PDB file of C-alpha atoms in Angstrom:
ATOM      1  CA  MET A1189       2.185  20.379 -23.675  1.00 76.00           C
ATOM      2  CA  GLN A1190       2.583  20.821 -27.419  1.00 83.00           C
ATOM      3  CA  ILE A1191       3.720  18.174 -29.890  1.00 88.00           C
ATOM      4  CA  THR A1192       6.423  19.371 -32.279  1.00 90.00           C
ATOM      5  CA  LEU A1193       6.559  18.685 -36.001  1.00 91.00           C
ATOM      6  CA  VAL A1194       9.400  16.197 -35.542  1.00 93.00           C
ATOM      7  CA  GLN A1195       7.439  14.344 -32.867  1.00 92.00           C
ATOM      8  CA  GLY A1196       4.360  14.321 -35.114  1.00 92.00           C
ATOM      9  CA  LEU A1197       6.356  12.831 -37.985  1.00 93.00           C
ATOM     10  CA  LEU A1198       7.936  10.228 -35.702  1.00 94.00           C
ATOM     11  CA  ILE A1199       4.486   9.261 -34.383  1.00 94.00           C
ATOM     12  CA  ALA A1200       3.221   8.939 -37.974  1.00 93.00           C
ATOM     13  CA  LEU A1201       6.183   6.670 -38.789  1.00 94.00           C
ATOM     14  CA  LEU A1202       5.498   4.620 -35.657  1.00 94.00           C
ATOM     15  CA  VAL A1203       1.836   4.215 -36.605  1.00 93.00           C
ATOM     16  CA  PHE A1204       2.814   3.275 -40.180  1.00 94.00           C
ATOM     17  CA  ILE A1205       5.033   0.439 -38.893  1.00 93.00           C
ATOM     18  CA  CYS A1206       2.460  -0.714 -36.343  1.00 92.00           C
ATOM     19  CA  ALA A1207      -0.328  -0.645 -38.944  1.00 91.00           C
ATOM     20  CA  ILE A1208       1.669  -2.951 -41.225  1.00 91.00           C
ATOM     21  CA  ASP A1209       2.216  -5.258 -38.268  1.00 89.00           C
ATOM     22  CA  LYS A1210      -1.545  -5.066 -37.612  1.00 85.00           C
ATOM     23  CA  HIS A1211      -2.089  -6.580 -41.040  1.00 80.00           C
ATOM     24  CA  MET A1212       0.554  -9.255 -40.466  1.00 81.00           C
ATOM     25  CA  GLU A1213      -0.207  -9.860 -36.751  1.00 78.00           C
ATOM     26  CA  ALA A1214       3.385 -11.033 -36.407  1.00 81.00           C
ATOM     27  CA  PHE A1215       4.893  -9.021 -33.546  1.00 86.00           C
ATOM     28  CA  MET A1216       1.744  -7.512 -31.944  1.00 86.00           C
ATOM     29  CA  TRP A1217       3.246  -4.022 -32.141  1.00 88.00           C
ATOM     30  CA  PHE A1218      -0.225  -2.626 -32.815  1.00 87.00           C
ATOM     31  CA  ARG A1219      -1.412  -3.445 -29.289  1.00 88.00           C
ATOM     32  CA  PRO A1220      -2.105  -0.375 -27.110  1.00 89.00           C
ATOM     33  CA  LEU A1221       0.592  -1.288 -24.577  1.00 90.00           C
ATOM     34  CA  VAL A1222       3.324  -1.270 -27.238  1.00 91.00           C
ATOM     35  CA  VAL A1223       2.052   1.736 -29.190  1.00 92.00           C
ATOM     36  CA  ALA A1224       1.646   3.827 -26.039  1.00 93.00           C
ATOM     37  CA  PHE A1225       5.100   2.854 -24.769  1.00 94.00           C
ATOM     38  CA  PHE A1226       6.864   3.988 -27.948  1.00 94.00           C
ATOM     39  CA  THR A1227       4.662   7.082 -28.140  1.00 94.00           C
ATOM     40  CA  GLY A1228       5.785   7.936 -24.614  1.00 93.00           C
ATOM     41  CA  ILE A1229       9.405   7.596 -25.719  1.00 94.00           C
ATOM     42  CA  ILE A1230       8.795   9.970 -28.641  1.00 94.00           C
ATOM     43  CA  LEU A1231       7.052  12.492 -26.390  1.00 93.00           C
ATOM     44  CA  GLY A1232       9.766  12.207 -23.729  1.00 90.00           C
ATOM     45  CA  ASP A1233       7.473  10.807 -21.038  1.00 90.00           C
ATOM     46  CA  VAL A1234       7.923   7.045 -20.862  1.00 92.00           C
ATOM     47  CA  GLN A1235       6.069   6.729 -17.554  1.00 92.00           C
ATOM     48  CA  LEU A1236       2.972   8.369 -19.026  1.00 92.00           C
ATOM     49  CA  GLY A1237       3.196   6.068 -22.042  1.00 91.00           C
ATOM     50  CA  MET A1238       3.321   2.982 -19.858  1.00 91.00           C
ATOM     51  CA  GLN A1239       0.416   4.176 -17.696  1.00 89.00           C
ATOM     52  CA  ALA A1240      -1.726   5.003 -20.708  1.00 90.00           C
ATOM     53  CA  GLY A1241      -0.773   1.763 -22.439  1.00 89.00           C
ATOM     54  CA  ALA A1242      -1.684  -0.303 -19.385  1.00 87.00           C
ATOM     55  CA  VAL A1243      -5.227   1.064 -19.044  1.00 86.00           C
ATOM     56  CA  ALA A1244      -5.809   1.014 -22.816  1.00 86.00           C
ATOM     57  CA  GLU A1245      -4.532  -2.565 -23.142  1.00 87.00           C
ATOM     58  CA  LEU A1246      -6.860  -3.798 -20.399  1.00 83.00           C
ATOM     59  CA  SER A1247      -9.788  -1.960 -21.977  1.00 81.00           C
ATOM     60  CA  TYR A1248      -9.297  -3.384 -25.464  1.00 79.00           C
ATOM     61  CA  LEU A1249      -8.023  -6.797 -24.365  1.00 76.00           C
ATOM     62  CA  GLY A1250     -11.238  -8.702 -25.008  1.00 64.00           C
ATOM     63  CA  LEU A1251     -12.395  -6.950 -28.178  1.00 65.00           C
ATOM     64  CA  LEU A1252     -12.455  -9.521 -30.975  1.00 61.00           C
ATOM     65  CA  THR A1253     -13.508  -9.385 -34.622  1.00 59.00           C
ATOM     66  CA  VAL A1254     -16.519 -11.682 -34.842  1.00 56.00           C
ATOM     67  CA  GLY A1255     -18.026 -12.238 -38.278  1.00 56.00           C
ATOM     68  CA  GLY A1256     -18.380  -8.921 -40.052  1.00 57.00           C
ATOM     69  CA  THR A1257     -18.142  -6.766 -36.933  1.00 61.00           C
ATOM     70  CA  VAL A1258     -15.038  -4.603 -36.532  1.00 65.00           C
ATOM     71  CA  PRO A1259     -14.286  -3.407 -32.962  1.00 72.00           C
ATOM     72  CA  PRO A1260     -12.781   0.018 -32.155  1.00 79.00           C
ATOM     73  CA  ASP A1261      -9.156   0.106 -33.172  1.00 86.00           C
ATOM     74  CA  PRO A1262      -6.675  -0.730 -30.372  1.00 87.00           C
ATOM     75  CA  LEU A1263      -3.774   0.986 -32.148  1.00 90.00           C
ATOM     76  CA  PHE A1264      -5.456   4.395 -32.112  1.00 89.00           C
ATOM     77  CA  ALA A1265      -6.752   3.785 -28.604  1.00 88.00           C
ATOM     78  CA  GLY A1266      -3.237   3.365 -27.200  1.00 90.00           C
ATOM     79  CA  LEU A1267      -1.841   6.218 -29.279  1.00 92.00           C
ATOM     80  CA  MET A1268      -4.495   8.821 -28.493  1.00 90.00           C
ATOM     81  CA  THR A1269      -4.785   7.902 -24.813  1.00 90.00           C
ATOM     82  CA  THR A1270      -1.106   8.827 -24.463  1.00 92.00           C
ATOM     83  CA  VAL A1271      -1.313  11.891 -26.700  1.00 91.00           C
ATOM     84  CA  LEU A1272      -4.433  13.328 -25.048  1.00 89.00           C
ATOM     85  CA  ALA A1273      -3.007  12.797 -21.575  1.00 89.00           C
ATOM     86  CA  TYR A1274       0.195  14.530 -22.697  1.00 90.00           C
ATOM     87  CA  THR A1275      -1.331  17.506 -24.522  1.00 88.00           C
ATOM     88  CA  THR A1276      -4.284  18.249 -22.237  1.00 84.00           C
ATOM     89  CA  GLY A1277      -2.736  17.244 -18.919  1.00 82.00           C
ATOM     90  CA  CYS A1278      -5.751  15.128 -17.975  1.00 83.00           C
ATOM     91  CA  ASP A1279      -5.675  11.828 -16.113  1.00 83.00           C
ATOM     92  CA  VAL A1280      -5.003   8.695 -18.168  1.00 86.00           C
ATOM     93  CA  ASN A1281      -8.472   7.361 -17.327  1.00 84.00           C
ATOM     94  CA  THR A1282     -10.038  10.548 -18.674  1.00 84.00           C
ATOM     95  CA  ALA A1283      -7.794  10.373 -21.739  1.00 86.00           C
ATOM     96  CA  LEU A1284      -8.912   6.773 -22.295  1.00 85.00           C
ATOM     97  CA  GLY A1285     -12.530   7.883 -22.438  1.00 83.00           C
ATOM     98  CA  LEU A1286     -11.677  10.785 -24.740  1.00 85.00           C
ATOM     99  CA  ALA A1287      -9.719   8.446 -27.044  1.00 85.00           C
ATOM    100  CA  VAL A1288     -12.793   6.337 -27.907  1.00 84.00           C
ATOM    101  CA  PRO A1289     -13.824   8.539 -30.910  1.00 84.00           C
ATOM    102  CA  PHE A1290     -10.295   8.218 -32.311  1.00 86.00           C
ATOM    103  CA  ALA A1291     -10.478   4.442 -31.886  1.00 85.00           C
ATOM    104  CA  LEU A1292     -13.672   4.603 -33.945  1.00 85.00           C
ATOM    105  CA  ILE A1293     -11.756   6.517 -36.638  1.00 85.00           C
ATOM    106  CA  GLY A1294      -9.355   3.585 -36.793  1.00 84.00           C
ATOM    107  CA  GLN A1295     -12.357   1.280 -37.057  1.00 83.00           C
ATOM    108  CA  TRP A1296     -13.678   3.286 -40.016  1.00 86.00           C
ATOM    109  CA  ILE A1297     -10.278   3.160 -41.715  1.00 86.00           C
ATOM    110  CA  ASN A1298     -10.301  -0.620 -41.287  1.00 82.00           C
ATOM    111  CA  THR A1299     -13.760  -0.939 -42.797  1.00 82.00           C
ATOM    112  CA  GLY A1300     -13.076   1.520 -45.608  1.00 85.00           C
ATOM    113  CA  THR A1301      -9.788  -0.015 -46.695  1.00 84.00           C
ATOM    114  CA  ASN A1302     -11.150  -3.562 -46.521  1.00 79.00           C
ATOM    115  CA  THR A1303     -14.024  -2.465 -48.751  1.00 82.00           C
ATOM    116  CA  PHE A1304     -11.574  -0.754 -51.103  1.00 84.00           C
ATOM    117  CA  TYR A1305      -9.542  -3.964 -51.303  1.00 82.00           C
ATOM    118  CA  ALA A1306     -12.430  -5.597 -53.161  1.00 81.00           C
ATOM    119  CA  GLY A1307     -11.310  -3.676 -56.249  1.00 84.00           C
ATOM    120  CA  PHE A1308      -7.985  -5.544 -56.175  1.00 83.00           C
ATOM    121  CA  LEU A1309      -9.566  -8.993 -56.411  1.00 83.00           C
ATOM    122  CA  PRO A1310      -9.943  -9.146 -60.231  1.00 87.00           C
ATOM    123  CA  LYS A1311      -6.241  -8.320 -60.579  1.00 86.00           C
ATOM    124  CA  VAL A1312      -5.372 -11.059 -58.067  1.00 86.00           C
ATOM    125  CA  ASP A1313      -7.544 -13.544 -59.975  1.00 88.00           C
ATOM    126  CA  LYS A1314      -5.756 -12.738 -63.231  1.00 89.00           C
ATOM    127  CA  CYS A1315      -2.342 -13.123 -61.628  1.00 88.00           C
ATOM    128  CA  ALA A1316      -3.382 -16.424 -60.033  1.00 88.00           C
ATOM    129  CA  ALA A1317      -4.681 -17.748 -63.361  1.00 88.00           C
ATOM    130  CA  ALA A1318      -1.410 -16.795 -65.035  1.00 87.00           C
ATOM    131  CA  GLY A1319       0.681 -18.215 -62.200  1.00 86.00           C
ATOM    132  CA  ASP A1320       2.170 -14.780 -61.559  1.00 84.00           C
ATOM    133  CA  GLU A1321       3.296 -14.989 -57.928  1.00 86.00           C
ATOM    134  CA  LYS A1322       5.156 -11.692 -58.104  1.00 87.00           C
ATOM    135  CA  GLY A1323       2.020  -9.954 -59.330  1.00 87.00           C
ATOM    136  CA  ILE A1324       0.028 -11.290 -56.393  1.00 87.00           C
ATOM    137  CA  ALA A1325       2.752 -10.200 -53.975  1.00 87.00           C
ATOM    138  CA  LYS A1326       2.807  -6.721 -55.564  1.00 88.00           C
ATOM    139  CA  VAL A1327      -0.938  -6.299 -55.099  1.00 86.00           C
ATOM    140  CA  MET A1328      -0.706  -7.536 -51.517  1.00 85.00           C
ATOM    141  CA  TYR A1329       2.144  -5.195 -50.582  1.00 87.00           C
ATOM    142  CA  THR A1330       0.354  -2.278 -52.271  1.00 87.00           C
ATOM    143  CA  GLY A1331      -2.672  -2.924 -50.074  1.00 85.00           C
ATOM    144  CA  TRP A1332      -0.507  -3.037 -46.954  1.00 87.00           C
ATOM    145  CA  ILE A1333       1.185   0.274 -47.804  1.00 91.00           C
ATOM    146  CA  LEU A1334      -2.117   2.031 -48.555  1.00 90.00           C
ATOM    147  CA  TYR A1335      -3.603   0.738 -45.306  1.00 89.00           C
ATOM    148  CA  ALA A1336      -0.607   1.837 -43.226  1.00 91.00           C
ATOM    149  CA  ALA A1337      -0.435   5.207 -45.008  1.00 92.00           C
ATOM    150  CA  MET A1338      -4.072   5.942 -44.123  1.00 92.00           C
ATOM    151  CA  PHE A1339      -3.357   5.200 -40.472  1.00 92.00           C
ATOM    152  CA  ALA A1340      -0.177   7.301 -40.503  1.00 93.00           C
ATOM    153  CA  LEU A1341      -2.000  10.262 -42.088  1.00 93.00           C
ATOM    154  CA  ALA A1342      -4.839  10.077 -39.567  1.00 91.00           C
ATOM    155  CA  ALA A1343      -2.311   9.841 -36.719  1.00 91.00           C
ATOM    156  CA  PHE A1344      -0.358  12.869 -37.963  1.00 93.00           C
ATOM    157  CA  LEU A1345      -3.518  14.954 -38.284  1.00 90.00           C
ATOM    158  CA  SER A1346      -4.786  13.890 -34.863  1.00 87.00           C
ATOM    159  CA  THR A1347      -1.533  14.353 -32.974  1.00 89.00           C
ATOM    160  CA  TYR A1348       0.078  17.370 -34.645  1.00 88.00           C
ATOM    161  CA  ALA A1349      -1.937  19.200 -37.295  1.00 81.00           C
ATOM    162  CA  LEU A1350      -5.167  19.372 -35.284  1.00 79.00           C
ATOM    163  CA  GLN A1351      -3.759  19.298 -31.769  1.00 77.00           C
ATOM    164  CA  SER A1352      -4.641  22.927 -30.998  1.00 77.00           C
ATOM    165  CA  GLY A1353      -8.261  22.424 -31.990  1.00 77.00           C
ATOM    166  CA  ILE A1354      -8.508  19.150 -30.071  1.00 71.00           C
ATOM    167  CA  SER A1355      -6.948  20.676 -26.942  1.00 69.00           C
ATOM    168  CA  ALA A1356      -9.285  23.673 -27.113  1.00 73.00           C
ATOM    169  CA  PHE A1357     -12.265  21.381 -27.628  1.00 68.00           C
ATOM    170  CA  VAL A1358     -11.364  19.282 -24.591  1.00 69.00           C
ATOM    171  CA  ALA A1359     -10.663  22.387 -22.492  1.00 69.00           C
ATOM    172  CA  ALA A1360     -14.189  23.623 -23.264  1.00 73.00           C
ATOM    173  CA  PHE A1361     -15.782  20.591 -21.614  1.00 70.00           C
ATOM    174  CA  PRO A1362     -17.551  21.312 -18.314  1.00 76.00           C
ATOM    175  CA  GLN A1363     -16.095  19.707 -15.219  1.00 76.00           C
ATOM    176  CA  TRP A1364     -18.975  17.259 -14.801  1.00 76.00           C
ATOM    177  CA  LEU A1365     -18.426  15.943 -18.320  1.00 72.00           C
ATOM    178  CA  VAL A1366     -14.685  15.548 -17.758  1.00 69.00           C
ATOM    179  CA  HIS A1367     -15.444  13.665 -14.562  1.00 69.00           C
ATOM    180  CA  GLY A1368     -17.826  11.452 -16.537  1.00 74.00           C
ATOM    181  CA  PHE A1369     -15.049  10.591 -18.988  1.00 66.00           C
ATOM    182  CA  GLU A1370     -12.781   9.823 -16.029  1.00 66.00           C
ATOM    183  CA  VAL A1371     -15.341   7.447 -14.511  1.00 70.00           C
ATOM    184  CA  ALA A1372     -16.010   5.798 -17.873  1.00 68.00           C
ATOM    185  CA  GLY A1373     -12.286   5.429 -18.501  1.00 65.00           C
ATOM    186  CA  GLY A1374     -11.860   3.845 -15.079  1.00 67.00           C
ATOM    187  CA  LEU A1375     -14.578   1.297 -15.852  1.00 68.00           C
ATOM    188  CA  MET A1376     -13.317   0.377 -19.322  1.00 68.00           C
ATOM    189  CA  PRO A1377     -10.404  -1.841 -18.136  1.00 69.00           C
ATOM    190  CA  ALA A1378     -12.835  -3.897 -16.039  1.00 70.00           C
ATOM    191  CA  VAL A1379     -15.175  -4.229 -19.026  1.00 68.00           C
ATOM    192  CA  GLY A1380     -12.292  -5.264 -21.289  1.00 67.00           C
ATOM    193  CA  LEU A1381     -11.134  -7.903 -18.814  1.00 70.00           C
ATOM    194  CA  ALA A1382     -14.694  -9.171 -18.426  1.00 71.00           C
ATOM    195  CA  LEU A1383     -15.029  -9.526 -22.202  1.00 68.00           C
ATOM    196  CA  LEU A1384     -11.807 -11.515 -22.266  1.00 68.00           C
ATOM    197  CA  LEU A1385     -13.021 -13.794 -19.479  1.00 71.00           C
ATOM    198  CA  VAL A1386     -16.246 -14.464 -21.385  1.00 69.00           C
ATOM    199  CA  VAL A1387     -14.129 -15.962 -24.164  1.00 65.00           C
ATOM    200  CA  MET A1388     -11.359 -17.628 -22.144  1.00 68.00           C
ATOM    201  CA  LEU A1389     -12.763 -18.544 -18.744  1.00 72.00           C
ATOM    202  CA  LYS A1390     -13.655 -22.206 -18.366  1.00 76.00           C
ATOM    203  CA  LYS A1391     -14.895 -24.061 -15.332  1.00 78.00           C
ATOM    204  CA  GLU A1392     -11.512 -25.792 -15.042  1.00 76.00           C
ATOM    205  CA  ASN A1393      -9.784 -22.407 -14.626  1.00 76.00           C
ATOM    206  CA  ALA A1394     -12.345 -20.622 -12.457  1.00 78.00           C
ATOM    207  CA  ALA A1395     -10.690 -21.830  -9.238  1.00 82.00           C
ATOM    208  CA  TYR A1396      -7.385 -20.196 -10.224  1.00 82.00           C
ATOM    209  CA  LEU A1397      -9.126 -16.889 -10.934  1.00 79.00           C
ATOM    210  CA  LEU A1398     -10.847 -16.973  -7.547  1.00 82.00           C
ATOM    211  CA  ALA A1399      -7.610 -17.897  -5.760  1.00 84.00           C
ATOM    212  CA  GLY A1400      -5.702 -15.040  -7.375  1.00 82.00           C
ATOM    213  CA  PHE A1401      -8.459 -12.579  -6.523  1.00 81.00           C
ATOM    214  CA  VAL A1402      -8.530 -13.687  -2.871  1.00 85.00           C
ATOM    215  CA  ILE A1403      -4.727 -13.434  -2.582  1.00 83.00           C
ATOM    216  CA  MET A1404      -4.737  -9.903  -4.007  1.00 81.00           C
ATOM    217  CA  VAL A1405      -7.527  -8.810  -1.644  1.00 81.00           C
ATOM    218  CA  ILE A1406      -6.044 -10.388   1.515  1.00 84.00           C
ATOM    219  CA  THR A1407      -2.459  -9.260   0.928  1.00 81.00           C
ATOM    220  CA  ASN A1408      -3.503  -5.830  -0.404  1.00 80.00           C
ATOM    221  CA  CYS A1409      -0.586  -6.183  -2.802  1.00 76.00           C
ATOM    222  CA  GLN A1410       0.073  -3.106  -4.939  1.00 76.00           C
ATOM    223  CA  ASN A1411       2.196  -5.079  -7.397  1.00 77.00           C
ATOM    224  CA  ILE A1412       0.674  -7.882  -9.425  1.00 77.00           C
ATOM    225  CA  LEU A1413       4.083  -9.346 -10.343  1.00 81.00           C
ATOM    226  CA  PRO A1414       4.255 -11.796  -7.368  1.00 83.00           C
ATOM    227  CA  ILE A1415       0.800 -13.155  -8.279  1.00 82.00           C
ATOM    228  CA  ALA A1416       1.907 -13.497 -11.907  1.00 83.00           C
ATOM    229  CA  VAL A1417       5.012 -15.449 -10.824  1.00 88.00           C
ATOM    230  CA  ILE A1418       2.855 -17.799  -8.703  1.00 87.00           C
ATOM    231  CA  ALA A1419       0.461 -18.229 -11.623  1.00 85.00           C
ATOM    232  CA  GLY A1420       3.398 -19.035 -13.908  1.00 88.00           C
ATOM    233  CA  CYS A1421       4.621 -21.704 -11.480  1.00 91.00           C
ATOM    234  CA  ILE A1422       1.157 -23.274 -11.320  1.00 88.00           C
ATOM    235  CA  ALA A1423       0.890 -23.193 -15.104  1.00 87.00           C
ATOM    236  CA  TYR A1424       4.272 -24.923 -15.415  1.00 92.00           C
ATOM    237  CA  VAL A1425       3.258 -27.643 -12.937  1.00 91.00           C
ATOM    238  CA  ASN A1426       0.020 -28.228 -14.828  1.00 87.00           C
ATOM    239  CA  PHE A1427       1.867 -28.294 -18.150  1.00 89.00           C
ATOM    240  CA  THR A1428       4.378 -30.923 -17.006  1.00 92.00           C
ATOM    241  CA  ARG A1429       1.565 -32.958 -15.431  1.00 90.00           C
ATOM    242  CA  ASP A1430      -0.393 -32.877 -18.687  1.00 88.00           C
ATOM    243  CA  LEU A1431       2.705 -34.018 -20.591  1.00 90.00           C
ATOM    244  CA  GLU A1432       3.188 -36.971 -18.256  1.00 90.00           C
ATOM    245  CA  THR A1433      -0.507 -37.828 -18.506  1.00 89.00           C
ATOM    246  CA  ALA A1434      -0.310 -37.740 -22.302  1.00 88.00           C
ATOM    247  CA  LYS A1435       2.733 -40.031 -22.270  1.00 88.00           C
ATOM    248  CA  LEU A1436       1.033 -42.519 -19.924  1.00 87.00           C
ATOM    249  CA  THR A1437      -2.119 -42.469 -22.049  1.00 86.00           C
ATOM    250  CA  ALA A1438      -0.111 -43.111 -25.214  1.00 85.00           C
ATOM    251  CA  ALA A1439       1.840 -45.939 -23.543  1.00 83.00           C
ATOM    252  CA  SER A1440      -1.402 -47.480 -22.239  1.00 83.00           C
ATOM    253  CA  ALA A1441      -2.980 -47.295 -25.691  1.00 80.00           C
ATOM    254  CA  ALA A1442       0.074 -48.922 -27.263  1.00 77.00           C
ATOM    255  CA  THR A1443       0.034 -51.715 -24.666  1.00 78.00           C
ATOM    256  CA  ALA A1444      -3.669 -52.315 -25.233  1.00 74.00           C
ATOM    257  CA  ALA A1445      -3.091 -52.499 -28.970  1.00 70.00           C
ATOM    258  CA  GLN A1446      -0.323 -55.073 -28.548  1.00 71.00           C
ATOM    259  CA  GLU A1447      -2.461 -57.207 -26.245  1.00 65.00           C
ATOM    260  CA  GLY A1448      -5.299 -57.041 -28.717  1.00 58.00           C
ATOM    261  CA  ASP A1449      -3.045 -58.355 -31.491  1.00 55.00           C
ATOM    262  CA  PHE A1450      -1.909 -61.356 -29.381  1.00 52.00           C
ATOM    263  CA  GLU A1451      -3.416 -64.686 -30.389  1.00 54.00           C
ATOM    264  CA  ASP A1452      -3.261 -67.860 -28.274  1.00 55.00           C
ATOM    265  CA  GLY A1453      -3.610 -70.153 -31.285  1.00 52.00           C
ATOM    266  CA  ILE A1454      -7.059 -71.515 -30.366  1.00 53.00           C
TER     267      ILE A1454
END
């Protein structure tokens, strides 16, 4: 399948908007699940977009920026997983493995633009010293636009301008290598979930994880929605219980304070 010029321009516009949101982190439009979904709409294959977004989201779920390290870019991961699956006809797991170099391109854009931003700091310092709020806002918005424009340009080149070369390059891979990408892509969601659990899993929550796993295995459920509904109910019960506990603790503390202030006159 070939991507038309109009589709390439629409994808570039989509990436531009999502890249600005990536800077703001307001609506989480830059997440692979969202980017892939809208890319699927543009390409006319929503189901493929949702499938690609699901595996890409799981894979990049636990990647966090720690210190000076910048992880592979989730925006490009979701975009190129969908695009590669669409243009080459490969499985979404294979496309996920093939999309890793493009995610690294997004990582390089992040690093390069953040380094370039250092040149704006003297201007920001001058505006701050002069109390020029509009000047600071102008510099900030300029940085956002440059950042988003770099992402949009890279997306347009990757999805439209260079699509023939990319498709031919992928088609030249031997079958064993394609199968290797498929296996690696199938493992990446498990790795992403494991990375997330390293950060989030606590001993208080381990029992819930084990219970959900056992239910999925025993019932052989093909849809995770019922388990998610049960988990939501448990979370609500725990939330209301914690609220009541907090109220009782506060009331007990207030009572203890009043009793401590009481004097018998002796």
